[in-house]
Coordinates of C-alpha atoms and ligand atoms in Angstrom, one line a residue:
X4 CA -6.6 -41.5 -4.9
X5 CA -4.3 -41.6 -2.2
X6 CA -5.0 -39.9 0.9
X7 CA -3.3 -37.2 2.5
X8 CA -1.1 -38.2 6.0
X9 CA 1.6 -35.5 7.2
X10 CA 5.2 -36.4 8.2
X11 CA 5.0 -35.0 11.2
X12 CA 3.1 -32.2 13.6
X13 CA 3.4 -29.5 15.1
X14 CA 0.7 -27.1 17.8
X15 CA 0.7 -24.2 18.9
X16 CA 1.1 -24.3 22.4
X17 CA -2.3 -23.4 24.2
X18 CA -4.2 -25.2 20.8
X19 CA -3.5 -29.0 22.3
X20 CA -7.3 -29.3 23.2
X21 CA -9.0 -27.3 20.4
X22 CA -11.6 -30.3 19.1
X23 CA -9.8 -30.5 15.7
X24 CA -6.4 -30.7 17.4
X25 CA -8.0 -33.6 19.3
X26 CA -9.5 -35.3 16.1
X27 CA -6.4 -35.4 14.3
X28 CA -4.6 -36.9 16.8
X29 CA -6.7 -39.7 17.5
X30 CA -6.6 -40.5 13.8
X31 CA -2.8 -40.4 13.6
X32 CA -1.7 -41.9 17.0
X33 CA 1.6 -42.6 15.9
X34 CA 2.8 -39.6 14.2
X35 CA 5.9 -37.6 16.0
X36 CA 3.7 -34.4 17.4
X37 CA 5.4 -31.0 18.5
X38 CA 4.3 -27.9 21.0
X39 CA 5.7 -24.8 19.3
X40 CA 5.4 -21.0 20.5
X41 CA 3.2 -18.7 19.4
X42 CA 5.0 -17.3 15.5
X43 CA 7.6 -19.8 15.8
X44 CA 8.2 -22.0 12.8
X45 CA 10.8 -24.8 11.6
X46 CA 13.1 -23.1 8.7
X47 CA 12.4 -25.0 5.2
X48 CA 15.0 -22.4 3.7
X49 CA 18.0 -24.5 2.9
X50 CA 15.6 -27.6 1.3
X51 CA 16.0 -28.0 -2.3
X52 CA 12.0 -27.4 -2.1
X53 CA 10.9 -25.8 1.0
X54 CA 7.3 -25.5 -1.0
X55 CA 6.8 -29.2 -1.6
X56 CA 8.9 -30.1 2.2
X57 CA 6.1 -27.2 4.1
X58 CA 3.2 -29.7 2.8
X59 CA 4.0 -32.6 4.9
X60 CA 4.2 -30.9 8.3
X61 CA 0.7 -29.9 9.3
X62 CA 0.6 -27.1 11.5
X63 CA -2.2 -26.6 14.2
X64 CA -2.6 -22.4 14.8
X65 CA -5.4 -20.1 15.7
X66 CA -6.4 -17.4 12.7
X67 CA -6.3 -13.9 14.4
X68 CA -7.3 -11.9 11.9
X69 CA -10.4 -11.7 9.9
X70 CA -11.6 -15.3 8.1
X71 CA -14.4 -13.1 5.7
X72 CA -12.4 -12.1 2.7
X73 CA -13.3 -11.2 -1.0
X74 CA -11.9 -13.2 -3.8
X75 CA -8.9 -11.9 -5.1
X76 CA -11.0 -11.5 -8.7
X77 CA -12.0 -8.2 -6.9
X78 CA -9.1 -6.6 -8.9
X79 CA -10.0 -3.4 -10.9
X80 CA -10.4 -4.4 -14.7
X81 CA -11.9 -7.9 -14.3
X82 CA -15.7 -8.6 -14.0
X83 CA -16.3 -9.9 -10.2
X84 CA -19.2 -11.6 -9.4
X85 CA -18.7 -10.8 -5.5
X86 CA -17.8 -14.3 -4.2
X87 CA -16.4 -14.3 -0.9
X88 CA -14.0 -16.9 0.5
X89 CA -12.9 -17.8 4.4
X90 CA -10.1 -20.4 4.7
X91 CA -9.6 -22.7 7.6
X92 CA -6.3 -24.1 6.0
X93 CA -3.4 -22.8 4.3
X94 CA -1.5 -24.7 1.7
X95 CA -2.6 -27.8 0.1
X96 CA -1.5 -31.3 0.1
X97 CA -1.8 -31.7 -3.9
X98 CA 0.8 -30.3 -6.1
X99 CA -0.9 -29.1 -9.3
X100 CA 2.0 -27.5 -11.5
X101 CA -0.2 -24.3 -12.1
X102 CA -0.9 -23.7 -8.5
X103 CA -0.8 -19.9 -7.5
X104 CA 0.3 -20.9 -4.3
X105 CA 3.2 -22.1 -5.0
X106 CA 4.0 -18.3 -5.4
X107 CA 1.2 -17.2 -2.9
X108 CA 2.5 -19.1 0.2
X109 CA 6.2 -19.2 -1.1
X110 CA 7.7 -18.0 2.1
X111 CA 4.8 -19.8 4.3
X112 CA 4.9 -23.1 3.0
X113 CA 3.6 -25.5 6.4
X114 CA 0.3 -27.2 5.5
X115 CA -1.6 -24.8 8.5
X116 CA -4.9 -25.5 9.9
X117 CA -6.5 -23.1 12.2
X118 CA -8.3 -24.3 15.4
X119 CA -11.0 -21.9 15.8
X120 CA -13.9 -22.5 14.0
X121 CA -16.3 -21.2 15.9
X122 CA -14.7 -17.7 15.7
X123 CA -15.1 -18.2 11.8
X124 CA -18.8 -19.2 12.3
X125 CA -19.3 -16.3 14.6
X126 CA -17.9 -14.0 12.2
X127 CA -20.0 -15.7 9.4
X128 CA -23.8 -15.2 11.4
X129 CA -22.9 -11.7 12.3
X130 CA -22.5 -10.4 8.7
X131 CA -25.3 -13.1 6.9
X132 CA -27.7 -12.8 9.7
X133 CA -27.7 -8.7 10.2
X134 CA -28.1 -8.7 5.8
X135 CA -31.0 -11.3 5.6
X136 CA -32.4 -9.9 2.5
X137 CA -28.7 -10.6 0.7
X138 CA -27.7 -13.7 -1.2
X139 CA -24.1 -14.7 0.0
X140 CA -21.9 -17.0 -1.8
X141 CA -19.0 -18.1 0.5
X142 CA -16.6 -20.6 -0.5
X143 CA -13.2 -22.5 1.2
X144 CA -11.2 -23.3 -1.4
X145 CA -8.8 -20.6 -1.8
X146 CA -5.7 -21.3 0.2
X147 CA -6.9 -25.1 0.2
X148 CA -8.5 -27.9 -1.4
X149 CA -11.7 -27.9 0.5
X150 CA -11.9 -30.9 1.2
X151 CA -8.7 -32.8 0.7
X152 CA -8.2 -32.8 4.8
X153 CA -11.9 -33.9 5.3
X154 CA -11.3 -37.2 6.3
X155 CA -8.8 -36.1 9.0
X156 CA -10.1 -32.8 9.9
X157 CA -13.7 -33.2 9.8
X158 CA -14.5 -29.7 8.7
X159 CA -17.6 -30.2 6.6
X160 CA -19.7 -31.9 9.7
X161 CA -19.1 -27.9 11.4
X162 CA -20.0 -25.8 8.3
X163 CA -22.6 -27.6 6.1
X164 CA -25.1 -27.4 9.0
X165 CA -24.3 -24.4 10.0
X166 CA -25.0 -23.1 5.9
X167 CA -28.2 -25.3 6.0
X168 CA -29.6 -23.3 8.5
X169 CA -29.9 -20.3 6.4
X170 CA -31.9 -19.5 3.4
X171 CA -29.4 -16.3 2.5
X172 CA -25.9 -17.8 2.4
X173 CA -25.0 -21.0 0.1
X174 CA -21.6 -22.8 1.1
X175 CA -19.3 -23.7 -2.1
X176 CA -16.8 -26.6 -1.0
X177 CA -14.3 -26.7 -4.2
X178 CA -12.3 -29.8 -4.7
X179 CA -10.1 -32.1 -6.6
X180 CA -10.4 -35.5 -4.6
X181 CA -13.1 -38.3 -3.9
X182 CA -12.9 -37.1 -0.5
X183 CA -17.0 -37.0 0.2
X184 CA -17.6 -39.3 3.0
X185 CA -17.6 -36.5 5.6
X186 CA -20.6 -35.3 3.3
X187 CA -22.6 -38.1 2.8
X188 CA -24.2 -38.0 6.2
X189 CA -25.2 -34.4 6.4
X190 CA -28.1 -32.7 5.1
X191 CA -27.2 -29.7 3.8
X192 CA -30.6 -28.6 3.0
X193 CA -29.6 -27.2 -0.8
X194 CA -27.4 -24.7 0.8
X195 CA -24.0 -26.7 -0.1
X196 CA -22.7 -26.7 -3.6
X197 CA -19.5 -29.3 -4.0
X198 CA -17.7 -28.3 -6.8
X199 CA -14.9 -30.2 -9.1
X200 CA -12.4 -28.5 -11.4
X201 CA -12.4 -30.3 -14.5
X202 CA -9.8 -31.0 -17.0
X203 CA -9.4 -33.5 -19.4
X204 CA -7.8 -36.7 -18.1
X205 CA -4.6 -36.1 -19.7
X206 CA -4.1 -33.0 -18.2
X207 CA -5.4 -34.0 -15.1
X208 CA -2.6 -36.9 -15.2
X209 CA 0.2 -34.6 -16.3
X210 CA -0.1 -31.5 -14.2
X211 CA -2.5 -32.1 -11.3
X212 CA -0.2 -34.1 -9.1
X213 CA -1.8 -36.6 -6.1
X214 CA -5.1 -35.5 -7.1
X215 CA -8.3 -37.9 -7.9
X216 CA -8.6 -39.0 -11.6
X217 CA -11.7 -37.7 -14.0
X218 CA -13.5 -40.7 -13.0
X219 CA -12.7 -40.6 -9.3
X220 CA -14.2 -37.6 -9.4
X221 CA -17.3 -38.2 -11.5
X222 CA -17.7 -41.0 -9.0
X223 CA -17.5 -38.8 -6.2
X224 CA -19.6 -36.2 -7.5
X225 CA -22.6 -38.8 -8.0
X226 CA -22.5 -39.8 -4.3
X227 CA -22.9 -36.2 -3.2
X228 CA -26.0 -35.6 -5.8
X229 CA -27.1 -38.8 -4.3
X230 CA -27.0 -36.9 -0.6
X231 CA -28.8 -34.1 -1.8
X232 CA -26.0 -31.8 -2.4
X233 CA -26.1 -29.3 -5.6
X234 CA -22.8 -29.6 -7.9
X235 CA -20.4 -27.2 -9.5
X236 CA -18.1 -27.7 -12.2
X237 CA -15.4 -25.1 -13.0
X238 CA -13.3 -25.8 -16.1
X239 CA -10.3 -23.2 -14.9
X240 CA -7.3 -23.2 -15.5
X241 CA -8.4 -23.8 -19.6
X242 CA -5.5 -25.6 -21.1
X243 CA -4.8 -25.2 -24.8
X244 CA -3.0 -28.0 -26.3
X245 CA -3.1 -29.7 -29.7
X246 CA -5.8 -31.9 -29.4
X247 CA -8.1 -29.5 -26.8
X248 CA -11.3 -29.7 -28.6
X249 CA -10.9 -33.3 -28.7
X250 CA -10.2 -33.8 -24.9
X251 CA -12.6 -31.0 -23.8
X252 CA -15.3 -32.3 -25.8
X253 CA -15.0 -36.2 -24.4
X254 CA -15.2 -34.4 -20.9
X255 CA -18.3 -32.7 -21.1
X256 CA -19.8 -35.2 -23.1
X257 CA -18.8 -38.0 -20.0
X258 CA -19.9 -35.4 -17.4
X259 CA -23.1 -34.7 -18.3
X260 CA -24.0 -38.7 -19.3
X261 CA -23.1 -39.2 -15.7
X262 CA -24.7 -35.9 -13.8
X263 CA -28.0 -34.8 -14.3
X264 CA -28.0 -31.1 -15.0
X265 CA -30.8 -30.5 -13.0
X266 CA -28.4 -31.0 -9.9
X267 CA -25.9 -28.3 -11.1
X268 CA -25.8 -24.8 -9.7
X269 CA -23.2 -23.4 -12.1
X270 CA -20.7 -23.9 -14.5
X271 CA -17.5 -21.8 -14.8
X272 CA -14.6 -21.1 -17.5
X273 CA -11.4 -19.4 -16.7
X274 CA -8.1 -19.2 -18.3
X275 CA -4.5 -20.3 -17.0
X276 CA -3.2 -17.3 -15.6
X277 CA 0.8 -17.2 -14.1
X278 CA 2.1 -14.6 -12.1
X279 CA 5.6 -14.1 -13.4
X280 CA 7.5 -15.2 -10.2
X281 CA 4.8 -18.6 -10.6
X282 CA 6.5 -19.2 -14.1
X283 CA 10.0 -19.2 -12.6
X284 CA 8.6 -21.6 -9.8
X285 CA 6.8 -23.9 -12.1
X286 CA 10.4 -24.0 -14.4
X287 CA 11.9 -25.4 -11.6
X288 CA 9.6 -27.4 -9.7
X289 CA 8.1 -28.9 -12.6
X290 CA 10.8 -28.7 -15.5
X291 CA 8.9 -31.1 -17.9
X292 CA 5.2 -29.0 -17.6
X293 CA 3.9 -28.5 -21.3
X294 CA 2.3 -25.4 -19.4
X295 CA 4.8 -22.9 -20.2
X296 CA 5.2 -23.7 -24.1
X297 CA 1.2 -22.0 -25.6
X298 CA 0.9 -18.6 -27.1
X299 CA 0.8 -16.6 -23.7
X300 CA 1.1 -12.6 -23.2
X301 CA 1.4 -10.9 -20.3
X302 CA -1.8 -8.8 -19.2
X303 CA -2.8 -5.4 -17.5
X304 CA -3.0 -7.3 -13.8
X305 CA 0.8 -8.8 -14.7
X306 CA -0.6 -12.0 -15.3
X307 CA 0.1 -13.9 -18.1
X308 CA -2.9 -15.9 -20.3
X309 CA -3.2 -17.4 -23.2
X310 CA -3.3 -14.8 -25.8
X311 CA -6.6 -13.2 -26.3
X312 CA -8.1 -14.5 -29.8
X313 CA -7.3 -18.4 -28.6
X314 CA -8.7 -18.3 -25.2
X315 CA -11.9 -16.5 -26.5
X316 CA -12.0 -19.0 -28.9
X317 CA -12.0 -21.6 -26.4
X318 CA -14.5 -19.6 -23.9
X319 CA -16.8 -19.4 -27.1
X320 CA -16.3 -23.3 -27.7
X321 CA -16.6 -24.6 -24.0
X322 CA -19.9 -22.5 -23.3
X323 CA -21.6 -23.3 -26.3
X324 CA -20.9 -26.9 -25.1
X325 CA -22.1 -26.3 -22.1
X326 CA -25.2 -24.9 -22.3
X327 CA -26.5 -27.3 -24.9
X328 CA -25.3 -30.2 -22.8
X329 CA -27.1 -27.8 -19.4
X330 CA -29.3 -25.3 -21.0
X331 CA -30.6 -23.7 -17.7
X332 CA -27.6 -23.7 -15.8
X333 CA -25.6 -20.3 -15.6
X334 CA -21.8 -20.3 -17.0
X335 CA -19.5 -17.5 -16.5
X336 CA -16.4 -16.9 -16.3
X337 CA -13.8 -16.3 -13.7
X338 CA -10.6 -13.1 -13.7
X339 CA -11.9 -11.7 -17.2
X340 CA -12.2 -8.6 -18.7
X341 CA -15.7 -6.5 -19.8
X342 CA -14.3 -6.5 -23.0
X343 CA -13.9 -10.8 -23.3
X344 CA -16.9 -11.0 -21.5
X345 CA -18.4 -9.4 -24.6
X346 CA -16.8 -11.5 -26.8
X347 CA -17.9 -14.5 -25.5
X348 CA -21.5 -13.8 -24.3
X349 CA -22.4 -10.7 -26.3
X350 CA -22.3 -8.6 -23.2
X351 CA -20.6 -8.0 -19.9
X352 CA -23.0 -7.6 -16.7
X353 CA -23.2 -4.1 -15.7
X354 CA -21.7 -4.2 -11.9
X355 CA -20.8 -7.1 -10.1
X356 CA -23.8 -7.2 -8.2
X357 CA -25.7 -8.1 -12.1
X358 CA -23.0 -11.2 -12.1
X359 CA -23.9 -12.6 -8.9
X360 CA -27.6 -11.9 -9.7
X361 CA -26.9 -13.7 -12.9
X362 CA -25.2 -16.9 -11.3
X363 CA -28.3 -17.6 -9.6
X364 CA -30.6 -16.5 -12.5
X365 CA -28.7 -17.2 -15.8
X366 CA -30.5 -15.0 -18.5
X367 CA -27.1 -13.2 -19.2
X368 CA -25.3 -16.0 -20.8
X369 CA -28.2 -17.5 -22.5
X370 CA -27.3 -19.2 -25.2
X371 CA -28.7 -16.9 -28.0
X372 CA -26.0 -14.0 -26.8
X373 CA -23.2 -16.6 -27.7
X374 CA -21.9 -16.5 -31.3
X375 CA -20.6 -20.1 -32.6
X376 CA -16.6 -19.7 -32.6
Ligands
SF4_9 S1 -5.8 -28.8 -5.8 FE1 -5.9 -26.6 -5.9 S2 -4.9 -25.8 -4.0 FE2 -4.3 -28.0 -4.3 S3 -2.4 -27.9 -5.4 FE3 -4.0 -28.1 -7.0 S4 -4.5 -26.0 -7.6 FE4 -3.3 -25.9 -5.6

């Protein structure tokens, strides 16, 4: 795949000497750099696509507020498995047509990476290390890839040690790129999951712009199993299109010929979901997506999915897949309802504290609770 380099960049002033500030611009000697004050930022109003212009500058800032957040599945209705997520960057330098930040970071579109790390690692010891007797799942890849900056950034030499140093917290890195070098060095010590989202390869070609291909990404995820790393594989956003079973089918047939299930912490499942102002966005940014055209409803949360029977049907498909091509790894399922949950696997956990229980131990979603579709 073809690696990210901004256009230009800009730092806030008092960040110049922050290590990552440093990095960067030893990587990129000849880019056109900028000292900006404190809140001030460069007006991508009046551009045809401010969203698409914001991900070439890269923006150097601290993060004054709190990095520890919950996942926005935390929403009343849907079945949370209490996964938290801290994010050093904002923005992303792929352009998947479903991405929710497209609507998320609409009016805060610069590619923004925060300098102070070690205020996120402090943050990080003071709430795993006071809790030992608590399992943590943390992951980065909410307002990012997390690692499609790796190779400039260097992020993942700062936070895998600092995971493998603790038997209570495990690290999730979630990507879409071969960008693993970073990794391959580091001993994380089984307490660094790297994740892919999957899709099959025609989707990934149609809709997940500048990212790795399927095989890029099988590729990459061999070298990090090699290192010692665990993997994660998250089939979310589902697609339904004609020939799904088909294309889903191939996928998990070429993943697991190629990745030894042994090495996998967890599988996931979720549905395209589309705020209503991320449908307008996606019509014009990406007028030819086939995205828009399945059966989709709008639900209680406002977003809309595919319509209830047919993504069931393709939950019910995908796990029974799964779990005869990884019969001990847990699969669950990302932003549903108790009620689909039941559907699917026979029975919804009770709290969320069952679900993350159940990620780590996966009797819930054995396969004898799961009907054939
Ligand atoms: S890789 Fe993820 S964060 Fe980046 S554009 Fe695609 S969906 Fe958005």
């Amino acid at each position: 795949m073809h690696h990210y380099q901004p256009q230009d960049i800009l730092i806030e002033r008092g960040e110049e000497n922050a290590p990552v500030v440093r990095r960067v611009l030893q990587r990129l000697p000849q880019l056109p750099v900028r000292l900006v004050d404190r809140g001030s930022r460069p007006s991508t109003e009046s551009l045809v696509d401010p969203f698409g212009a914001g991900k070439k500058t890269l923006l150097f800032t601290r993060n004054r507020s709190r990095f520890l957040e919950h996942c926005p599945a935390g929403t009343p209705g849907l079945v949370c498995c209490n996964y938290l997520v801290v994010s050093l960057i904002s923005n992303c330098p792929m352009d998947c047509s479903y991405c929710f930040l497209q609507d998320y970071l609409a009016n805060n579109p610069l590619l923004t990476v925060y300098t102070n790390v070690d205020d996120l690692l402090g943050e990080l010891a003071a709430v795993v290390d006071r809790q030992p007797w608590k399992q943590f799942r943390i992951g980065t890849g909410e307002l990012s890839d997390s690692l499609a900056l790796d190779p400039l950034l260097g992020f993942s030499a700062e936070l895998v040690p600092f995971f493998a140093q603790r038997d209570n917290v495990l690290l999730e890195l979630k990507t879409k790129t071969d960008c693993v070098e970073g990794l391959l060095e580091l001993d994380p010590q089984g307490r660094t999951v790297v994740s892919w989202t999957i899709t099959p390869a025609e989707i990934t070609e149609a809709e997940e712009h500048g990212t790795a291909s399927f095989a890029e990404r099988l590729d990459a995820a061999r070298q990090v199993e090699r290192a010692g790393y665990r993997l994660g594989f998250h089939f979310d956003p589902l697609i339904e299109y004609p020939d799904w079973q088909a294309g889903y089918g191939r996928t998990i047939e070429r993943l697991f010929s190629a990745i030894d299930p042994r090495h996998v912490a967890w599988l996931s499942l979720g549905s395209l979901r589309l705020t209503p102002a991320l449908r307008a966005t996606m019509r014009r940014r990406f007028p030819h997506t086939r995205l828009l055209s399945g059966e989709q409803v709008r639900c209680a949360d406002g977003k809309w999915r595919t319509f209830q029977p047919r993504r069931v049907k393709m939950y019910r498909t995908l796990s029974r897949w799964l779990r005869r091509a990884a019969p001990s790894v847990p699969v669950y399922m990302c932003m549903e309802t108790a009620p689909v949950w039941e559907k699917v696997f026979g029975q919804a956990p009770g709290c969320d504290k069952d679900l993350a229980h159940t990620i780590l131990s996966p009797s819930l979603t054995d396969p004898a609770t799961i009907d054939a579709p």
